[in-house]
Tab-separated table of N, CA, C and O in Angstrom:
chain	number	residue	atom	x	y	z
A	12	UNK	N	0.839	-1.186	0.000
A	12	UNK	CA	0.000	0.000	0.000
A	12	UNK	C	0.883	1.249	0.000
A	12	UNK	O	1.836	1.274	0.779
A	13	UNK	N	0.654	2.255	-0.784
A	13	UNK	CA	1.157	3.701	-1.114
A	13	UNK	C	0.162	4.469	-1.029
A	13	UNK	O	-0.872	4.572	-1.690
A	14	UNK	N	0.813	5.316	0.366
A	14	UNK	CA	-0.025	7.169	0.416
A	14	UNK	C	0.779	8.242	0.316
A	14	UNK	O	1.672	8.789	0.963
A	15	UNK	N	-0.176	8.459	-1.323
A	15	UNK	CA	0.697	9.868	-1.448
A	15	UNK	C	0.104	11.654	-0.643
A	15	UNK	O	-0.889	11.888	0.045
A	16	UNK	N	0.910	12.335	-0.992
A	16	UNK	CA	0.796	13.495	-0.470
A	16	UNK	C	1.671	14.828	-1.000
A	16	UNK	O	2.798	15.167	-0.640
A	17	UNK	N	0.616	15.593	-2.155
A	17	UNK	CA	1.318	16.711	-2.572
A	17	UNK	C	1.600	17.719	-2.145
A	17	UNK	O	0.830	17.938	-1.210
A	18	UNK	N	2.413	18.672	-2.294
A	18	UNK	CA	2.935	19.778	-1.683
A	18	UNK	C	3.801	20.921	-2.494
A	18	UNK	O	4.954	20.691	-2.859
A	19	UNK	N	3.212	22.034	-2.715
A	19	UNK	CA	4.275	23.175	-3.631
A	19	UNK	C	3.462	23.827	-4.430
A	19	UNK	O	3.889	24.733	-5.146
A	20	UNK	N	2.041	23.420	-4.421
A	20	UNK	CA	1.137	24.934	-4.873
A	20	UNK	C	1.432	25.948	-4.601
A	20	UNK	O	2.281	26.320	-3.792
A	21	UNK	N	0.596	26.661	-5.410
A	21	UNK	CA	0.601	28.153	-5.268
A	21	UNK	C	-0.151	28.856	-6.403
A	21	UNK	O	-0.705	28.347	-7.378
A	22	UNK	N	-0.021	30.382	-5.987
A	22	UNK	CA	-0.029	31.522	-7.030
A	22	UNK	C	1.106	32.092	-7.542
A	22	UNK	O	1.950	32.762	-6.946
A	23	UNK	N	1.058	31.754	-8.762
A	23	UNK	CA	2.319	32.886	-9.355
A	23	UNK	C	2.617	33.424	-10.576
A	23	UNK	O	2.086	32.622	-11.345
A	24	UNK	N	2.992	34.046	-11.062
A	24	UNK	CA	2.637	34.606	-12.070
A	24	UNK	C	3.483	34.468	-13.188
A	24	UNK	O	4.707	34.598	-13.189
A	25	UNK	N	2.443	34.084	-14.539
A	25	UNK	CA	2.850	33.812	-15.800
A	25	UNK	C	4.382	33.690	-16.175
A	25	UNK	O	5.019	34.743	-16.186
A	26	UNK	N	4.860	32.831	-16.401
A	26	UNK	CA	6.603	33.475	-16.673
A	26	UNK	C	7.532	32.485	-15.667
A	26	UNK	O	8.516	31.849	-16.046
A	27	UNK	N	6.931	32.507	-14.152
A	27	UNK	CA	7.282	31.952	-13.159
A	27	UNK	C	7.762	30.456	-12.777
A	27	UNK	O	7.901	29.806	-13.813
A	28	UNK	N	7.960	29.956	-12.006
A	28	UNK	CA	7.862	28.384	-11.215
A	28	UNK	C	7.620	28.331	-10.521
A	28	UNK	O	7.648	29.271	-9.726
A	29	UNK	N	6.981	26.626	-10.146
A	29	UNK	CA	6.798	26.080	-9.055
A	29	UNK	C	7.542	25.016	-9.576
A	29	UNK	O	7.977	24.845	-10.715
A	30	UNK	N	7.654	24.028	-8.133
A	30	UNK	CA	8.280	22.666	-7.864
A	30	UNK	C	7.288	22.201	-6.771
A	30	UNK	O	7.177	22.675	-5.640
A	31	UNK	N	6.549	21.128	-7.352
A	31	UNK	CA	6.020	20.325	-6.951
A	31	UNK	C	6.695	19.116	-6.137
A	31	UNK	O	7.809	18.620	-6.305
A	32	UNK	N	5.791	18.818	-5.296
A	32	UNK	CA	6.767	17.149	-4.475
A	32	UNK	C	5.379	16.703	-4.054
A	32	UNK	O	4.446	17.384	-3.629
A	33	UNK	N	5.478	15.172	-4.311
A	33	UNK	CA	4.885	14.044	-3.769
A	33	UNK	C	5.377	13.082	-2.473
A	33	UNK	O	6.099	12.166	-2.868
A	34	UNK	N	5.234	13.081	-1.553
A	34	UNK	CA	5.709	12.058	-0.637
A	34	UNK	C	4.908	11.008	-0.684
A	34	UNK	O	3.679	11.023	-0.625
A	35	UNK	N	5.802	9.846	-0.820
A	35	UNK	CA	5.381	8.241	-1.279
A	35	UNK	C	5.452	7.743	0.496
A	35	UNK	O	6.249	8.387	1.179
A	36	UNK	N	4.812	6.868	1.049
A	36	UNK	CA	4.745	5.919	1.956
A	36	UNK	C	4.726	4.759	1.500
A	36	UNK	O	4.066	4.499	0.494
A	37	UNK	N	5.242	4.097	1.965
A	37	UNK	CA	5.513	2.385	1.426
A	37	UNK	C	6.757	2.446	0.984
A	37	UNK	O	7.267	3.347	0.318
A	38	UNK	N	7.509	0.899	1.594
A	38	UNK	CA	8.691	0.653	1.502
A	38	UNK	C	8.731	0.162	-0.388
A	38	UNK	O	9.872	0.038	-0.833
A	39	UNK	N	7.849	-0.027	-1.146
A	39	UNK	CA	7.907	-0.618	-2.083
A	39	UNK	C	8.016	0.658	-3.543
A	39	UNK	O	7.883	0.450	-4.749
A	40	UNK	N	8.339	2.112	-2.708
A	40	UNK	CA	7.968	3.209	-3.747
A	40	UNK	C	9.147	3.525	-4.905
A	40	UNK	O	9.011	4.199	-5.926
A	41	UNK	N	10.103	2.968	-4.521
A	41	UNK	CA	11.113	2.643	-5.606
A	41	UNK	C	10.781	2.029	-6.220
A	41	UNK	O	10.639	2.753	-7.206
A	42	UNK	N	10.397	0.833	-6.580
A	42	UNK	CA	9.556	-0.027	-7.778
A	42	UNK	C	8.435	0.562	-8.702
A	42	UNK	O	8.121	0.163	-9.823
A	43	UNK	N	7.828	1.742	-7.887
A	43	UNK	CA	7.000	2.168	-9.049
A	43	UNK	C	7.300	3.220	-9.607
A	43	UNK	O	8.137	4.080	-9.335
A	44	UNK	N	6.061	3.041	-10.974
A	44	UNK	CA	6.034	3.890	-11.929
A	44	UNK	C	5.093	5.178	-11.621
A	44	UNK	O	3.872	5.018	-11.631
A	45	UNK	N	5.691	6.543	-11.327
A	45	UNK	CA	4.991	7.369	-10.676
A	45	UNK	C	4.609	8.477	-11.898
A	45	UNK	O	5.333	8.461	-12.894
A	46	UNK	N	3.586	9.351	-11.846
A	46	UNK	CA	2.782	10.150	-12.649
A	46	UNK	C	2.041	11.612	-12.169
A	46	UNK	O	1.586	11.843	-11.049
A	47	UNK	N	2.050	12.218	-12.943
A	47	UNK	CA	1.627	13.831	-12.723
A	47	UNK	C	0.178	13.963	-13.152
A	47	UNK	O	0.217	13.461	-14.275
A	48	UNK	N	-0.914	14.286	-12.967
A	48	UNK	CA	-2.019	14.493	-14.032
A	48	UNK	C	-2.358	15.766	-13.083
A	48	UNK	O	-2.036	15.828	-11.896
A	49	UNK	N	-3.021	16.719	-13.759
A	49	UNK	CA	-3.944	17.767	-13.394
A	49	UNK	C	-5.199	17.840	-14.112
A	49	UNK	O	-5.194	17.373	-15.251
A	50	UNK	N	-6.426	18.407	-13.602
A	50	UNK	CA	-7.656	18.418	-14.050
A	50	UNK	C	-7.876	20.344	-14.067
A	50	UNK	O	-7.374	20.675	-12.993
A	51	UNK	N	-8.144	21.043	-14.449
A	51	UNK	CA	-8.594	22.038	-14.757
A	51	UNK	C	-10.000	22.547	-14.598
A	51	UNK	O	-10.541	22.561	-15.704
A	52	UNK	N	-10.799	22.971	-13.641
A	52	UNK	CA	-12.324	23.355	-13.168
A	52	UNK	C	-12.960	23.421	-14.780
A	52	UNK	O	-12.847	24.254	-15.680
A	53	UNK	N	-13.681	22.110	-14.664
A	53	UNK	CA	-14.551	22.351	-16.153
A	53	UNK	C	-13.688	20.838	-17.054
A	53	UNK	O	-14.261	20.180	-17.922
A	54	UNK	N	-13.006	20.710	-16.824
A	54	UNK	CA	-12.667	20.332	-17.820
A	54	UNK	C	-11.767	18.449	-17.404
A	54	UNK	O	-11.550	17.980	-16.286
A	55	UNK	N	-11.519	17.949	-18.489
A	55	UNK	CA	-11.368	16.412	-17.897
A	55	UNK	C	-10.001	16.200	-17.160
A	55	UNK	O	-9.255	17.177	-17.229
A	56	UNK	N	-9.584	15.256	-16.558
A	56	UNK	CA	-8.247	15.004	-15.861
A	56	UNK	C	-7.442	15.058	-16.875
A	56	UNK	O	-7.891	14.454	-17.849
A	57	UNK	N	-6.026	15.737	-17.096
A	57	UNK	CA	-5.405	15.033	-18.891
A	57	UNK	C	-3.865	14.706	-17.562
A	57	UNK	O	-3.849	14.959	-16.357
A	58	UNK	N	-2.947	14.183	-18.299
A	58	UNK	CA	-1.860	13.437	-18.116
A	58	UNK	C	-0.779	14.413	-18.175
A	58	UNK	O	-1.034	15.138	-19.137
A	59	UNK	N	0.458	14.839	-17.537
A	59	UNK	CA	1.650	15.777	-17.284
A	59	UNK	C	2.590	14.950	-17.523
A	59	UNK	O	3.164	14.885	-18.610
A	60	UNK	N	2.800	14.356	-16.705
A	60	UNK	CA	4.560	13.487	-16.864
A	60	UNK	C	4.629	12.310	-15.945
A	60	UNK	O	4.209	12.228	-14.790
A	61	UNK	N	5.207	11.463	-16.636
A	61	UNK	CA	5.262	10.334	-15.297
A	61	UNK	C	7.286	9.773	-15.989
A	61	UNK	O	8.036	10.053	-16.924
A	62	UNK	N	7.280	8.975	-14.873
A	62	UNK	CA	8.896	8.854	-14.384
A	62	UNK	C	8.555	7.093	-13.962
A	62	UNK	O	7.628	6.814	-13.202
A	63	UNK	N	9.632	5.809	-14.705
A	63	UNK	CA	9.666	5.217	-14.004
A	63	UNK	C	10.689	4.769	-13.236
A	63	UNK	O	11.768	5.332	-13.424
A	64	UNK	N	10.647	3.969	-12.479
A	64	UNK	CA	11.822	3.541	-10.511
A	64	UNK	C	13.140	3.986	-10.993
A	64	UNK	O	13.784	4.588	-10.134
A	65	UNK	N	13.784	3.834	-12.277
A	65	UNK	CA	15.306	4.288	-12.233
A	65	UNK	C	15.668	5.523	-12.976
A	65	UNK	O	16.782	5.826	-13.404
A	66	UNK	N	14.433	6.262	-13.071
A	66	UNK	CA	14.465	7.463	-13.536
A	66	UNK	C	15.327	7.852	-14.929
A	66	UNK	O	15.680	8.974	-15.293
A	67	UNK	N	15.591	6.312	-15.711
A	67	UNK	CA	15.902	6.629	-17.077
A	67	UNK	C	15.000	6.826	-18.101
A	67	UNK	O	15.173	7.039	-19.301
A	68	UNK	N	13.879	6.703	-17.337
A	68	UNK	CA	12.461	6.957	-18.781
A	68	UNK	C	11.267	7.906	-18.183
A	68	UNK	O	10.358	7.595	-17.413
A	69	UNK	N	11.516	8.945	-18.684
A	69	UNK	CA	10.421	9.861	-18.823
A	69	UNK	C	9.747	10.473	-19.758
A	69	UNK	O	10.251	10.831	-20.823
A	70	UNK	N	8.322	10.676	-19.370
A	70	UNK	CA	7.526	11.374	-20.527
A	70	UNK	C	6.811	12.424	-20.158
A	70	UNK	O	6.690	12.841	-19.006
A	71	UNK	N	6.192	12.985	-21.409
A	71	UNK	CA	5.645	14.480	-21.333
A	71	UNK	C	4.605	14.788	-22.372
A	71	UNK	O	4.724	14.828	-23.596
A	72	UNK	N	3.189	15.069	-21.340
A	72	UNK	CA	2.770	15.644	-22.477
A	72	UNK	C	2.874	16.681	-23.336
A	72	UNK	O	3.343	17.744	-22.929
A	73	UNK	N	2.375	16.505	-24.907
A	73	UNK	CA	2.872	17.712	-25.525
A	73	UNK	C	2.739	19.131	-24.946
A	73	UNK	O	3.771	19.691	-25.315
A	74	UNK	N	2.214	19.759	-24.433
A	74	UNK	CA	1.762	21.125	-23.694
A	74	UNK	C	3.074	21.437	-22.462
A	74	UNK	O	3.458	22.532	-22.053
A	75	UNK	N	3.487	20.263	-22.133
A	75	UNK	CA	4.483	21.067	-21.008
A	75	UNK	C	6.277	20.071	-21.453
A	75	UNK	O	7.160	19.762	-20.654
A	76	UNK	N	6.250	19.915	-22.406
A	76	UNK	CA	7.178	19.090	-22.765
A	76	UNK	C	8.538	20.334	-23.320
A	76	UNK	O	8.530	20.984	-24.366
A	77	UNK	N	9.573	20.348	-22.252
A	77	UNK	CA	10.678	21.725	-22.270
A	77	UNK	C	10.249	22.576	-21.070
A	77	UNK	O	11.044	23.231	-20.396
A	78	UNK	N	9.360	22.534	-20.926
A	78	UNK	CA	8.846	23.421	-19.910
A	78	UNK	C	8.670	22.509	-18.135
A	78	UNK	O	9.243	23.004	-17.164
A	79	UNK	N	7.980	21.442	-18.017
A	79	UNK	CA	8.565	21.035	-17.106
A	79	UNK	C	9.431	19.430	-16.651
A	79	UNK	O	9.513	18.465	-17.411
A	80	UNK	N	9.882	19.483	-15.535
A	80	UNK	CA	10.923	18.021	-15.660
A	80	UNK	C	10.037	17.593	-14.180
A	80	UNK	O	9.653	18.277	-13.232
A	81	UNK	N	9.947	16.370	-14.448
A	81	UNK	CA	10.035	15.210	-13.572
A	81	UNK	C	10.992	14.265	-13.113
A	81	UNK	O	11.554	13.561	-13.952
A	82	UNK	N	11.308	14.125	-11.703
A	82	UNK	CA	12.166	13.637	-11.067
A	82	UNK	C	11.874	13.097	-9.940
A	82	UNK	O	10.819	13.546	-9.493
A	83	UNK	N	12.523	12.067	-9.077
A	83	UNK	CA	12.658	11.641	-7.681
A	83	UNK	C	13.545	11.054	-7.955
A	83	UNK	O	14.224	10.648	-8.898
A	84	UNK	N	13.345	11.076	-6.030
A	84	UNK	CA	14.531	10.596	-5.219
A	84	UNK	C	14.029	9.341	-3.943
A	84	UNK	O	13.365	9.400	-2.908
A	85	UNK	N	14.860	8.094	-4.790
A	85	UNK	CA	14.022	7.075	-4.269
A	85	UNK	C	14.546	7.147	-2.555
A	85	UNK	O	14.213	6.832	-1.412
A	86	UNK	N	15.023	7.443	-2.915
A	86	UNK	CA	16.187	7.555	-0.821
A	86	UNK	C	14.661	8.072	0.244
A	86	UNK	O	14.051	7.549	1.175
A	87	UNK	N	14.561	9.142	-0.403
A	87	UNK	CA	13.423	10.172	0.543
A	87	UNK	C	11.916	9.672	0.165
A	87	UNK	O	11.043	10.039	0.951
A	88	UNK	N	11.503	8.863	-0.969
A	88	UNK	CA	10.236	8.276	-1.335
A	88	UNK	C	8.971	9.774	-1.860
A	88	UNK	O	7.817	10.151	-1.656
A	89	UNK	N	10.387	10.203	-2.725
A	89	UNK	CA	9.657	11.770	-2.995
A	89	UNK	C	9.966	11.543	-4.582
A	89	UNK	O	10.933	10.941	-5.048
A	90	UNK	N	8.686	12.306	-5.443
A	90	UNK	CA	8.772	12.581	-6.835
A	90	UNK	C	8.226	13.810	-7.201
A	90	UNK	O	7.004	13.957	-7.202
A	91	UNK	N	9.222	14.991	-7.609
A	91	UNK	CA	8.758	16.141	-8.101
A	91	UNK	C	8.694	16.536	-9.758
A	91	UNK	O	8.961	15.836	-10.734
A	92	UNK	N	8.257	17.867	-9.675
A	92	UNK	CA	7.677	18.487	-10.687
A	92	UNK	C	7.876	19.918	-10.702
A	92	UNK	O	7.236	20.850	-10.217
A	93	UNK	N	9.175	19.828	-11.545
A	93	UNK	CA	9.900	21.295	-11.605
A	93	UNK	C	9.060	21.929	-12.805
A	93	UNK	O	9.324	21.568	-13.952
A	94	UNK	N	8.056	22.867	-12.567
A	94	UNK	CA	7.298	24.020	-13.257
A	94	UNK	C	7.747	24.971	-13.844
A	94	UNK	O	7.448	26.004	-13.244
A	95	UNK	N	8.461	25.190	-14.943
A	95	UNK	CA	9.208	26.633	-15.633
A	95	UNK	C	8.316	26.981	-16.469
A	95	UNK	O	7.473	26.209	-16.927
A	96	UNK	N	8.474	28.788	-16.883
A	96	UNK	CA	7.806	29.433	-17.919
A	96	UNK	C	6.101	29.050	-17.976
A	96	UNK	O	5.469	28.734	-18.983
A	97	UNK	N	5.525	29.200	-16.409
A	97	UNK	CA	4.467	28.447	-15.907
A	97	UNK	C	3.334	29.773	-17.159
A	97	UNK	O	3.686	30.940	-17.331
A	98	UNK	N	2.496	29.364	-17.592
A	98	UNK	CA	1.612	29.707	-18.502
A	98	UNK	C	-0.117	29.685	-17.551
A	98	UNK	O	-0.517	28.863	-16.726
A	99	UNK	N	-0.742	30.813	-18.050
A	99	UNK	CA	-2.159	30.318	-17.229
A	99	UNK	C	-2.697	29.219	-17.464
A	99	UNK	O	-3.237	28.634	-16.524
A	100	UNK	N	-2.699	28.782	-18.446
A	100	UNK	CA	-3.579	27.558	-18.945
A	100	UNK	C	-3.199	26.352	-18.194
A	100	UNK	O	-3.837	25.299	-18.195
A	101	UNK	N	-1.782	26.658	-17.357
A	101	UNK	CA	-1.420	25.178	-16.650
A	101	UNK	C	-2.240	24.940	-15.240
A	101	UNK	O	-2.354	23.934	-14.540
A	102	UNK	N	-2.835	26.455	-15.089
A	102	UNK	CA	-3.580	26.223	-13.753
A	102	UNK	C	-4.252	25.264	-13.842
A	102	UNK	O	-4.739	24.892	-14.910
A	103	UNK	N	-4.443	24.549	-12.495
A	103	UNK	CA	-4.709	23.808	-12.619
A	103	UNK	C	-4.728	22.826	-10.755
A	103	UNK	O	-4.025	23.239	-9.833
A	104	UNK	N	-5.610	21.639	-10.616
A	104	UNK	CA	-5.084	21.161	-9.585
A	104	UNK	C	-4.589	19.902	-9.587
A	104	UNK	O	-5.291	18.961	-9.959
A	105	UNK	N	-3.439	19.754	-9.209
A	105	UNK	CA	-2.149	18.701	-10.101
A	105	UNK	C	-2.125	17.661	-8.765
A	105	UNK	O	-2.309	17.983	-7.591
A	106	UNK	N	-1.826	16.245	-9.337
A	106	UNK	CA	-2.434	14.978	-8.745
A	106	UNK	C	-0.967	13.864	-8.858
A	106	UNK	O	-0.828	13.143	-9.846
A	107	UNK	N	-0.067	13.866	-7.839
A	107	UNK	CA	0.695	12.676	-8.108
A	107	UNK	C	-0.032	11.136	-8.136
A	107	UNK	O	-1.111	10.901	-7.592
A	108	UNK	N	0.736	10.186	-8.844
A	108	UNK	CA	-0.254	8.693	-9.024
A	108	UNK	C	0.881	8.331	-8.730
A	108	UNK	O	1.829	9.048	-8.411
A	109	UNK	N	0.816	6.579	-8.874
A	109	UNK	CA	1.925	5.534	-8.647
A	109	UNK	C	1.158	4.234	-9.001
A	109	UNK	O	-0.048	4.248	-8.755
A	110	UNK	N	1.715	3.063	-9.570
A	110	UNK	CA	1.402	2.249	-10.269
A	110	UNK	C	2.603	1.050	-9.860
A	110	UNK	O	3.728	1.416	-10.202
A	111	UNK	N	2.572	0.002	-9.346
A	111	UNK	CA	3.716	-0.804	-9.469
A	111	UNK	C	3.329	-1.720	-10.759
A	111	UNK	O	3.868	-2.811	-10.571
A	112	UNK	N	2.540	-1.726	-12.125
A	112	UNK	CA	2.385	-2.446	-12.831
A	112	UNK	C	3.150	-1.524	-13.813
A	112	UNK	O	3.297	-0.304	-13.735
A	113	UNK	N	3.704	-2.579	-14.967
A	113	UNK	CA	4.015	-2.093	-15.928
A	113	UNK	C	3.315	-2.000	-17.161
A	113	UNK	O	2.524	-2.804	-17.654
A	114	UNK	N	3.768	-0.764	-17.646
A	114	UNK	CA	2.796	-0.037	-18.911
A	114	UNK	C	4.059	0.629	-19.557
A	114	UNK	O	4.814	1.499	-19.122
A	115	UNK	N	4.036	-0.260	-21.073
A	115	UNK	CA	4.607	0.595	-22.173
A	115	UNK	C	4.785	2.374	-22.001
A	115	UNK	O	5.812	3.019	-21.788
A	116	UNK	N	3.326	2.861	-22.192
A	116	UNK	CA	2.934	3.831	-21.562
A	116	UNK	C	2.022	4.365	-20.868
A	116	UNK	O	0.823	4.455	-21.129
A	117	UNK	N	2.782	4.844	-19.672
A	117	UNK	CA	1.656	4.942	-18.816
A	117	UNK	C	1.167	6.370	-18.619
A	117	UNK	O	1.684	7.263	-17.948
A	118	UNK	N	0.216	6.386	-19.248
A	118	UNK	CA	-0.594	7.850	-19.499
A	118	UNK	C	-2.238	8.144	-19.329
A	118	UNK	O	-3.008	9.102	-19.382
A	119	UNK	N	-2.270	6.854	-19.117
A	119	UNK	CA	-3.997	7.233	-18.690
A	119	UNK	C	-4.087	6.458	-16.952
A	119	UNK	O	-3.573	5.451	-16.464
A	120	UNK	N	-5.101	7.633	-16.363
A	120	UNK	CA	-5.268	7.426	-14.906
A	120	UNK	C	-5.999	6.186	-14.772
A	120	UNK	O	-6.542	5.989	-13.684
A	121	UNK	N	-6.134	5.132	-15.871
A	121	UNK	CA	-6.338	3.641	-14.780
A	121	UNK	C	-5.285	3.144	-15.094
A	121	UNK	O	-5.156	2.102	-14.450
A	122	UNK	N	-4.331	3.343	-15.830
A	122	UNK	CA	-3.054	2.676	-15.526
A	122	UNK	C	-2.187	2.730	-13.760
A	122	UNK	O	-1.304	2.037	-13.253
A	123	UNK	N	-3.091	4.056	-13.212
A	123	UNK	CA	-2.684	4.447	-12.066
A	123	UNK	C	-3.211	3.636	-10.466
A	123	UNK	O	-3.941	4.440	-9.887
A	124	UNK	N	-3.073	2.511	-9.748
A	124	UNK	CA	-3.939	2.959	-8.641
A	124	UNK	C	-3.950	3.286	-7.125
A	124	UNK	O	-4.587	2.803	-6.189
A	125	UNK	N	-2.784	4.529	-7.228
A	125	UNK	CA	-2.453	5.087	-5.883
A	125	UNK	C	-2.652	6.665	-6.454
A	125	UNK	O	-2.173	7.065	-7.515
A	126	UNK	N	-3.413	7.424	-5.577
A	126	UNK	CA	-3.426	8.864	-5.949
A	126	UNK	C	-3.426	9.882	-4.571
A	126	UNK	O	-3.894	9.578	-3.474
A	127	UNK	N	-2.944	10.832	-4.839
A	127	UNK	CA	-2.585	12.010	-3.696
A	127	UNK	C	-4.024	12.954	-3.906
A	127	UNK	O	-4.846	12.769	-4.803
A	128	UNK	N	-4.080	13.735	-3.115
A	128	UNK	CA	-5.202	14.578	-2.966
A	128	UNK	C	-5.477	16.080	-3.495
A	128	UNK	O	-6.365	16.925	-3.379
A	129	UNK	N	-4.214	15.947	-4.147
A	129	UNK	CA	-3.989	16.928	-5.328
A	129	UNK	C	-3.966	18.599	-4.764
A	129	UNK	O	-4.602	19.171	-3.879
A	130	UNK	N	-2.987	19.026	-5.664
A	130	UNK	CA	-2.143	20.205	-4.564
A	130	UNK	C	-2.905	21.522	-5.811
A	130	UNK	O	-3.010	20.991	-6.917
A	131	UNK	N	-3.298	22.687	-5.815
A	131	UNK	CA	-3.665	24.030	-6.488
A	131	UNK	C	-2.567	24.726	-7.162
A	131	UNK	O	-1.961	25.530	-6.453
A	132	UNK	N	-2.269	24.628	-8.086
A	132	UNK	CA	-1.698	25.532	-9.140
A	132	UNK	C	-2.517	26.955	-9.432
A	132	UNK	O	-3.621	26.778	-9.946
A	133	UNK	N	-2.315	27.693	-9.298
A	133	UNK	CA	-2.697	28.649	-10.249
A	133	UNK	C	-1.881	30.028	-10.845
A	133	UNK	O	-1.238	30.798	-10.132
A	134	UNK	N	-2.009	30.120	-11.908
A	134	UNK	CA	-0.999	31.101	-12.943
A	134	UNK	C	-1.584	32.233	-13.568
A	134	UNK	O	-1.901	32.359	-14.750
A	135	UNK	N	-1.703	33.167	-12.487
A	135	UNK	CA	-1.887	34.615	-12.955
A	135	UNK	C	-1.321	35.275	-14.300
A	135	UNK	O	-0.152	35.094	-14.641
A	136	UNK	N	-2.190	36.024	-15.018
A	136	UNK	CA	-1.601	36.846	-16.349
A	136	UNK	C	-1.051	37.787	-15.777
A	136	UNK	O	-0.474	38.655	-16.430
């Protein structure tokens, strides 16, 4: 069993960053394949970035792909989400996942079934 827990919202304005962090519980959080999604008021959950256990394979959706990086650190059972050149449209309230199954790609939230309680973005013009 894995409980996550996000942390590194905020307000800030267009241009700006945040860095997101997830804290993983469970001794088993190095083995998984962990994931970013945000949902937007109105609109459906879509997919950000996910990272799997040895942090040689990452992906991005097209919209934040250069703009932000995904990373952890299996030591601390933490996976972040470095936010650059943050845009309004990314507002948003952003959701770490974790998955110990494997997926070619893992980009849709039932590939996921551990989720955090999702932390507030929002990106002033």
């Amino acid at each position: 069993q894995v409980q996550l827990v996000e942390s590194g919202g905020g307000l800030v304005q267009a241009g700006g960053s945040l860095r997101l962090s997830c804290a993983a519980s469970g001794r088993t959080f190095s083995s998984y394949t962990m994931g970013w999604f945000r949902q937007a008021p109105g609109k459906e959950r879509e997919f950000v970035a996910a990272i799997r256990w040895s942090s040689r394979w990452t992906y991005y959706a097209d919209s934040v792909k250069g703009r932000f990086t995904i990373s952890r650190d299996n030591a601390k059972n933490t996976v972040y989400l470095q936010m650059n050149s943050l845009k309004p449209e990314d507002t948003a309230a952003y959701y770490c996942a974790g998955t110990a199954s494997y997926y070619s790609l893992p980009i849709r939230q039932d590939d996921y079934n551990y989720w955090g309680q999702g932390t507030q973005v929002t990106v002033s013009s």
